[in-house]
Amino acid sequence: MTTDLKEKAPLGRVIVITSGKGGVGKTTSSAAISAGLAKQGFKTVVIDFDVGLRNLDMTMGCERRVVFDFINVIQGDARLKQALIRDKRLDTLSILPTSQTRDKNALTKEGVEKVLDELKQEFDYIICDSPAGIEHGAQMAMHFADEAVVVTNPEVSSVRDSDRVLGLLSSQTKRAETKDSEPVKAQVLITRHDPVRVESGEMMTVEDVLEILAVPLLGVIPESQAILKASNTGTPVVLDQPSVAGRAYEDAVSRLVGNDVEMRIEGERRPGLLHRIFGRAS
Ligand SMILES: Nc1ncnc2c1ncn2[C@@H]1O[C@H](COP(=O)(O)OP(=O)(O)O)[C@@H](O)[C@H]1O
Ligand SMILES: [Mg+2]
């Protein structure tokens, strides 16, 4: 029979964007990474797991087009196709928004798995934008992940929370629970990096962060006005005018799909000027 001979397309990869701490740049990174993948021609869907907050649709600029959402699909009130929103800029990009319900337990493991299994048939990449914390919502976002992007700011509290999340990724996920399966492939994405504050000792260096977390580095995204501007207008930064931050996300996306891209650590502000004026104490 022809169907037996037909080669099956590989299933899509599920990537969770997680961190532990809130406000570090998960939603910004989910938007930029999913748009970056779609720009490269990969069929990509980005899912908002942050039930109650519902930020992703605004960051992607599609909040007015939300009719049904992830929770409606899980609860059987809508079909997946009715809830998916096709991006107006890239036809390879879709968004699955969430609801503003207060009921955090609306995300069930069975429901999430069913939706992801269906999406894996159609998309190359499924990006899961996690809520903050390490409770139910964050665990649902990471449970079925093949890979994780751990978003970390170069400061002690963020690094500590990322370290906790790395612990959960290696113990509480489906891959961790399934004998003989590869562990979740985790990489760290350092965001809001400011070379001036690193230079002055207010911020941790990239090396310090990597020494503590001990996972590969996916990229370094600078603290950037371009990101604030882009997210206020509902434009993922890689689809906006060229910027240092947009380029840093494009590089990270290239690494995510397996290309070997040289690590550039660029800031919008450069260290040196104050340094040159005031010099160093030593
Ligand atoms: N690299 C950056 N430079 C400047 N502001 C940023 C950067 N990344 C994120 N932000 C801002 O920080 C705030 C929190 O980002 P968000 O992506 O919503 O974090 P999270 O999803 O982790 O809570 C937003 O106002 C966002 O615009
Ligand atoms: Mg968020």
Short mmCIF file of C-alpha atoms and ligand atoms in Angstrom, two decimals:
data_model
loop_
_atom_site.label_atom_id
_atom_site.label_comp_id
_atom_site.label_asym_id
_atom_site.label_seq_id
_atom_site.Cartn_x
_atom_site.Cartn_y
_atom_site.Cartn_z
CA MET A 1 0.00 0.00 0.00
CA THR A 2 1.29 3.44 -0.85
CA THR A 3 0.69 4.82 2.63
CA ASP A 4 3.13 2.27 4.07
CA LEU A 5 5.86 3.36 1.68
CA LYS A 6 5.26 7.05 2.10
CA GLU A 7 7.95 8.57 4.27
CA LYS A 8 6.46 10.23 7.34
CA ALA A 9 7.51 13.84 7.91
CA PRO A 10 9.41 14.27 11.17
CA LEU A 11 7.37 15.62 14.07
CA GLY A 12 7.78 19.23 15.15
CA ARG A 13 10.10 20.10 18.03
CA VAL A 14 8.67 21.51 21.23
CA ILE A 15 10.81 24.27 22.77
CA VAL A 16 9.91 25.86 26.10
CA ILE A 17 11.03 29.41 26.86
CA THR A 18 11.36 29.42 30.64
CA SER A 19 13.20 31.16 33.49
CA GLY A 20 11.74 30.86 36.97
CA LYS A 21 11.86 34.60 37.52
CA GLY A 22 9.29 37.00 36.04
CA GLY A 23 10.04 40.02 33.90
CA VAL A 24 13.32 38.68 32.51
CA GLY A 25 12.23 38.59 28.86
CA LYS A 26 10.50 35.23 28.24
CA THR A 27 7.58 36.63 26.29
CA THR A 28 9.85 39.02 24.37
CA SER A 29 12.12 36.08 23.54
CA SER A 30 9.23 33.77 22.62
CA ALA A 31 7.97 36.40 20.16
CA ALA A 32 11.42 37.10 18.69
CA ILE A 33 12.47 33.44 18.44
CA SER A 34 9.20 32.27 16.89
CA ALA A 35 9.22 35.14 14.38
CA GLY A 36 12.90 34.46 13.65
CA LEU A 37 12.21 30.77 12.95
CA ALA A 38 9.23 31.63 10.75
CA LYS A 39 11.35 34.18 8.88
CA GLN A 40 13.79 31.40 8.07
CA GLY A 41 10.91 29.46 6.53
CA PHE A 42 10.14 27.05 9.38
CA LYS A 43 6.46 26.53 10.11
CA THR A 44 6.25 27.83 13.66
CA VAL A 45 3.56 28.22 16.30
CA VAL A 46 3.99 30.09 19.57
CA ILE A 47 1.74 29.20 22.52
CA ASP A 48 0.95 31.42 25.50
CA PHE A 49 1.08 29.29 28.66
CA ASP A 50 0.83 32.34 30.93
CA VAL A 51 -2.85 31.87 31.80
CA GLY A 52 -4.26 34.97 33.49
CA LEU A 53 -1.63 37.41 32.27
CA ARG A 54 -2.07 36.86 28.54
CA ASN A 55 0.80 39.01 27.26
CA LEU A 56 1.91 37.15 24.16
CA ASP A 57 -0.90 38.21 21.83
CA MET A 58 -0.12 41.88 22.59
CA THR A 59 3.60 41.37 22.04
CA MET A 60 2.78 39.71 18.70
CA GLY A 61 0.30 42.46 17.82
CA CYS A 62 -2.75 40.22 17.37
CA GLU A 63 -4.77 40.90 20.55
CA ARG A 64 -7.76 42.19 18.57
CA ARG A 65 -7.96 38.97 16.57
CA VAL A 66 -8.35 36.63 19.54
CA VAL A 67 -11.69 34.78 19.43
CA PHE A 68 -10.93 31.37 20.91
CA ASP A 69 -7.89 30.38 22.94
CA PHE A 70 -5.73 27.52 24.23
CA ILE A 71 -8.02 26.95 27.24
CA ASN A 72 -11.15 26.79 25.03
CA VAL A 73 -9.40 24.10 22.97
CA ILE A 74 -8.34 22.12 26.05
CA GLN A 75 -11.85 22.30 27.47
CA GLY A 76 -13.37 21.18 24.16
CA ASP A 77 -15.20 24.46 23.51
CA ALA A 78 -13.31 25.20 20.27
CA ARG A 79 -11.26 23.32 17.72
CA LEU A 80 -7.54 24.02 17.45
CA LYS A 81 -7.97 25.49 13.97
CA GLN A 82 -10.48 28.02 15.33
CA ALA A 83 -8.07 29.24 18.01
CA LEU A 84 -4.88 29.50 15.93
CA ILE A 85 -4.15 32.99 14.62
CA ARG A 86 -2.10 33.26 11.44
CA ASP A 87 0.42 36.13 11.62
CA LYS A 88 -0.28 38.93 9.10
CA ARG A 89 3.43 39.49 8.37
CA LEU A 90 4.64 35.90 8.00
CA ASP A 91 2.41 33.11 6.75
CA THR A 92 4.71 30.51 8.36
CA LEU A 93 3.90 31.90 11.83
CA SER A 94 0.86 31.16 14.01
CA ILE A 95 -0.09 32.18 17.53
CA LEU A 96 -2.14 30.21 20.04
CA PRO A 97 -3.24 32.79 22.60
CA THR A 98 -4.35 32.02 26.14
CA SER A 99 -7.25 33.23 28.22
CA GLN A 100 -7.40 35.65 31.09
CA THR A 101 -9.16 33.16 33.35
CA ARG A 102 -8.04 33.07 36.95
CA ASP A 103 -8.32 29.29 36.99
CA LYS A 104 -4.68 28.26 36.64
CA ASN A 105 -5.69 24.59 36.75
CA ALA A 106 -7.44 24.98 33.41
CA LEU A 107 -4.19 23.63 31.92
CA THR A 108 -4.29 19.86 32.34
CA LYS A 109 -1.46 17.55 31.41
CA GLU A 110 -3.71 15.46 29.15
CA GLY A 111 -5.14 18.56 27.48
CA VAL A 112 -1.73 20.10 26.85
CA GLU A 113 -0.37 16.84 25.45
CA LYS A 114 -3.30 16.45 23.06
CA VAL A 115 -2.88 19.98 21.68
CA LEU A 116 0.89 19.60 21.33
CA ASP A 117 0.52 16.25 19.56
CA GLU A 118 -1.82 17.84 17.05
CA LEU A 119 0.47 20.84 16.49
CA LYS A 120 3.51 18.56 16.03
CA GLN A 121 1.87 17.07 12.93
CA GLU A 122 1.71 20.45 11.24
CA PHE A 123 4.50 22.66 12.56
CA ASP A 124 8.29 22.39 12.52
CA TYR A 125 8.66 24.28 15.80
CA ILE A 126 6.29 24.73 18.73
CA ILE A 127 7.45 27.50 21.05
CA CYS A 128 5.94 27.49 24.56
CA ASP A 129 6.02 30.83 26.40
CA SER A 130 6.12 29.85 30.08
CA PRO A 131 4.70 31.79 33.01
CA ALA A 132 7.09 32.80 35.80
CA GLY A 133 7.62 30.58 38.83
CA ILE A 134 8.07 26.86 39.16
CA GLU A 135 4.47 25.94 39.94
CA HIS A 136 1.74 24.26 37.89
CA GLY A 137 1.70 26.63 34.88
CA ALA A 138 5.46 26.61 34.41
CA GLN A 139 5.53 22.83 34.83
CA MET A 140 2.82 22.40 32.18
CA ALA A 141 4.80 24.61 29.77
CA MET A 142 7.96 22.52 30.17
CA HIS A 143 6.53 19.03 30.64
CA PHE A 144 6.49 17.94 27.00
CA ALA A 145 9.50 19.96 25.85
CA ASP A 146 12.24 18.51 23.67
CA GLU A 147 14.40 21.57 24.26
CA ALA A 148 14.48 24.50 26.67
CA VAL A 149 15.69 28.05 26.33
CA VAL A 150 16.37 29.27 29.86
CA VAL A 151 16.10 33.07 29.81
CA THR A 152 18.38 34.64 32.39
CA ASN A 153 19.34 38.20 33.26
CA PRO A 154 22.93 38.65 34.40
CA GLU A 155 22.02 39.12 38.06
CA VAL A 156 22.14 36.79 41.04
CA SER A 157 18.39 36.30 41.68
CA SER A 158 17.67 35.49 38.04
CA VAL A 159 20.57 33.05 37.77
CA ARG A 160 19.48 31.31 40.95
CA ASP A 161 15.92 30.86 39.64
CA SER A 162 17.23 29.59 36.31
CA ASP A 163 19.29 27.05 38.17
CA ARG A 164 16.11 25.78 39.88
CA VAL A 165 14.38 25.53 36.53
CA LEU A 166 17.28 23.51 35.11
CA GLY A 167 16.74 21.12 38.03
CA LEU A 168 13.06 20.74 37.12
CA LEU A 169 13.86 20.22 33.44
CA SER A 170 16.08 17.30 34.34
CA SER A 171 13.65 15.73 36.83
CA GLN A 172 9.99 16.70 36.24
CA THR A 173 9.55 16.53 32.47
CA LYS A 174 8.22 13.73 30.29
CA ARG A 175 11.70 13.16 28.88
CA ALA A 176 13.07 12.90 32.43
CA GLU A 177 10.37 10.38 33.35
CA THR A 178 10.73 8.28 30.19
CA LYS A 179 13.42 5.65 30.38
CA ASP A 180 15.83 5.62 27.43
CA SER A 181 14.81 9.05 26.19
CA GLU A 182 17.35 11.83 25.72
CA PRO A 183 17.12 14.53 28.40
CA VAL A 184 15.62 17.92 27.53
CA LYS A 185 18.30 19.87 25.69
CA ALA A 186 18.70 23.08 27.69
CA GLN A 187 20.50 26.25 26.62
CA VAL A 188 20.77 29.60 28.33
CA LEU A 189 19.79 32.88 26.68
CA ILE A 190 21.20 35.86 28.54
CA THR A 191 18.95 38.88 28.07
CA ARG A 192 19.01 42.55 29.13
CA HIS A 193 22.80 42.41 29.11
CA ASP A 194 24.36 45.85 29.49
CA PRO A 195 28.13 45.98 28.88
CA VAL A 196 28.35 49.28 30.77
CA ARG A 197 26.87 47.76 33.93
CA VAL A 198 29.01 44.66 33.53
CA GLU A 199 32.06 46.86 33.27
CA SER A 200 31.12 48.74 36.44
CA GLY A 201 30.56 45.48 38.32
CA GLU A 202 26.78 46.00 38.80
CA MET A 203 25.98 43.12 36.47
CA MET A 204 27.38 39.60 36.29
CA THR A 205 29.59 38.73 33.36
CA VAL A 206 28.53 36.14 30.78
CA GLU A 207 31.33 33.87 32.05
CA ASP A 208 30.05 34.09 35.65
CA VAL A 209 26.52 33.15 34.57
CA LEU A 210 27.73 30.19 32.51
CA GLU A 211 29.97 28.96 35.29
CA ILE A 212 26.97 28.68 37.63
CA LEU A 213 24.41 27.29 35.18
CA ALA A 214 26.78 25.01 33.28
CA VAL A 215 24.67 24.70 30.11
CA PRO A 216 25.54 25.88 26.61
CA LEU A 217 25.00 29.53 25.69
CA LEU A 218 22.38 30.19 23.00
CA GLY A 219 23.00 33.94 22.82
CA VAL A 220 23.39 37.26 24.56
CA ILE A 221 20.66 39.88 24.00
CA PRO A 222 21.50 43.44 24.98
CA GLU A 223 19.36 45.76 27.10
CA SER A 224 17.72 47.69 24.29
CA GLN A 225 15.33 50.55 23.65
CA ALA A 226 14.49 48.87 20.34
CA ILE A 227 12.90 45.99 22.27
CA LEU A 228 10.74 48.27 24.40
CA LYS A 229 9.61 50.12 21.30
CA ALA A 230 8.95 46.93 19.34
CA SER A 231 6.93 45.29 22.11
CA ASN A 232 4.85 48.44 22.60
CA THR A 233 3.83 48.33 18.95
CA GLY A 234 3.19 44.58 18.85
CA THR A 235 6.17 43.85 16.61
CA PRO A 236 8.64 41.07 17.43
CA VAL A 237 12.03 42.81 17.34
CA VAL A 238 13.33 40.66 14.44
CA LEU A 239 10.51 42.00 12.24
CA ASP A 240 11.18 45.62 13.15
CA GLN A 241 13.84 47.96 11.75
CA PRO A 242 17.35 46.46 12.01
CA SER A 243 18.74 46.75 15.55
CA VAL A 244 21.54 45.29 17.63
CA ALA A 245 18.98 43.37 19.71
CA GLY A 246 17.17 42.09 16.62
CA ARG A 247 20.45 40.83 15.20
CA ALA A 248 21.32 39.13 18.49
CA TYR A 249 17.99 37.27 18.38
CA GLU A 250 18.53 36.30 14.72
CA ASP A 251 21.92 34.84 15.66
CA ALA A 252 20.34 32.92 18.56
CA VAL A 253 17.69 31.50 16.21
CA SER A 254 20.39 30.37 13.78
CA ARG A 255 22.16 28.55 16.62
CA LEU A 256 18.87 27.02 17.74
CA VAL A 257 18.43 25.35 14.35
CA GLY A 258 21.98 24.05 14.49
CA ASN A 259 24.14 26.61 12.68
CA ASP A 260 27.53 27.55 14.01
CA VAL A 261 27.35 31.32 14.49
CA GLU A 262 30.10 33.32 16.14
CA MET A 263 29.04 34.74 19.53
CA ARG A 264 28.86 38.54 19.36
CA ILE A 265 28.32 40.39 22.61
CA GLU A 266 27.17 43.84 21.63
CA GLY A 267 25.42 46.53 23.61
CA GLU A 268 23.40 49.55 22.65
CA ARG A 269 25.65 51.47 25.01
CA ARG A 270 29.36 50.80 24.93
CA PRO A 271 31.57 50.75 28.00
CA GLY A 272 34.60 52.91 27.86
CA LEU A 273 33.53 56.53 27.84
CA LEU A 274 33.01 56.93 31.60
CA HIS A 275 35.80 54.50 32.07
CA ARG A 276 38.08 56.73 30.03
CA ILE A 277 36.99 59.87 31.86
CA PHE A 278 37.20 58.57 35.39
CA GLY A 279 39.63 55.74 34.94
CA ARG A 280 39.81 52.77 37.28
CA ALA A 281 40.71 52.98 40.93
CA SER A 282 43.49 50.48 40.51
N1 LIG B 1 16.56 43.11 26.03
C1 LIG B 1 15.66 43.94 26.57
N2 LIG B 1 15.92 45.27 26.67
C2 LIG B 1 15.02 46.13 27.22
N3 LIG B 1 13.84 45.74 27.70
C3 LIG B 1 13.51 44.42 27.64
C4 LIG B 1 14.40 43.46 27.08
N4 LIG B 1 13.81 42.25 27.14
C5 LIG B 1 12.60 42.45 27.72
N5 LIG B 1 12.41 43.75 28.03
C6 LIG B 1 11.25 44.36 28.68
O1 LIG B 1 11.10 43.80 29.97
C7 LIG B 1 9.73 43.66 30.30
C8 LIG B 1 9.46 42.19 30.67
O2 LIG B 1 9.67 41.39 29.52
P1 LIG B 1 8.81 40.08 29.22
O3 LIG B 1 9.30 39.50 27.96
O4 LIG B 1 7.36 40.37 29.33
O5 LIG B 1 9.27 39.18 30.45
P2 LIG B 1 8.65 37.82 31.04
O6 LIG B 1 7.82 37.21 29.97
O7 LIG B 1 9.85 37.00 31.40
O8 LIG B 1 7.85 38.20 32.25
C9 LIG B 1 8.95 44.13 29.10
O9 LIG B 1 8.54 45.45 29.33
C10 LIG B 1 9.94 44.05 27.95
O10 LIG B 1 9.68 44.99 26.95
MG MG B 2 5.81 36.56 29.96
#
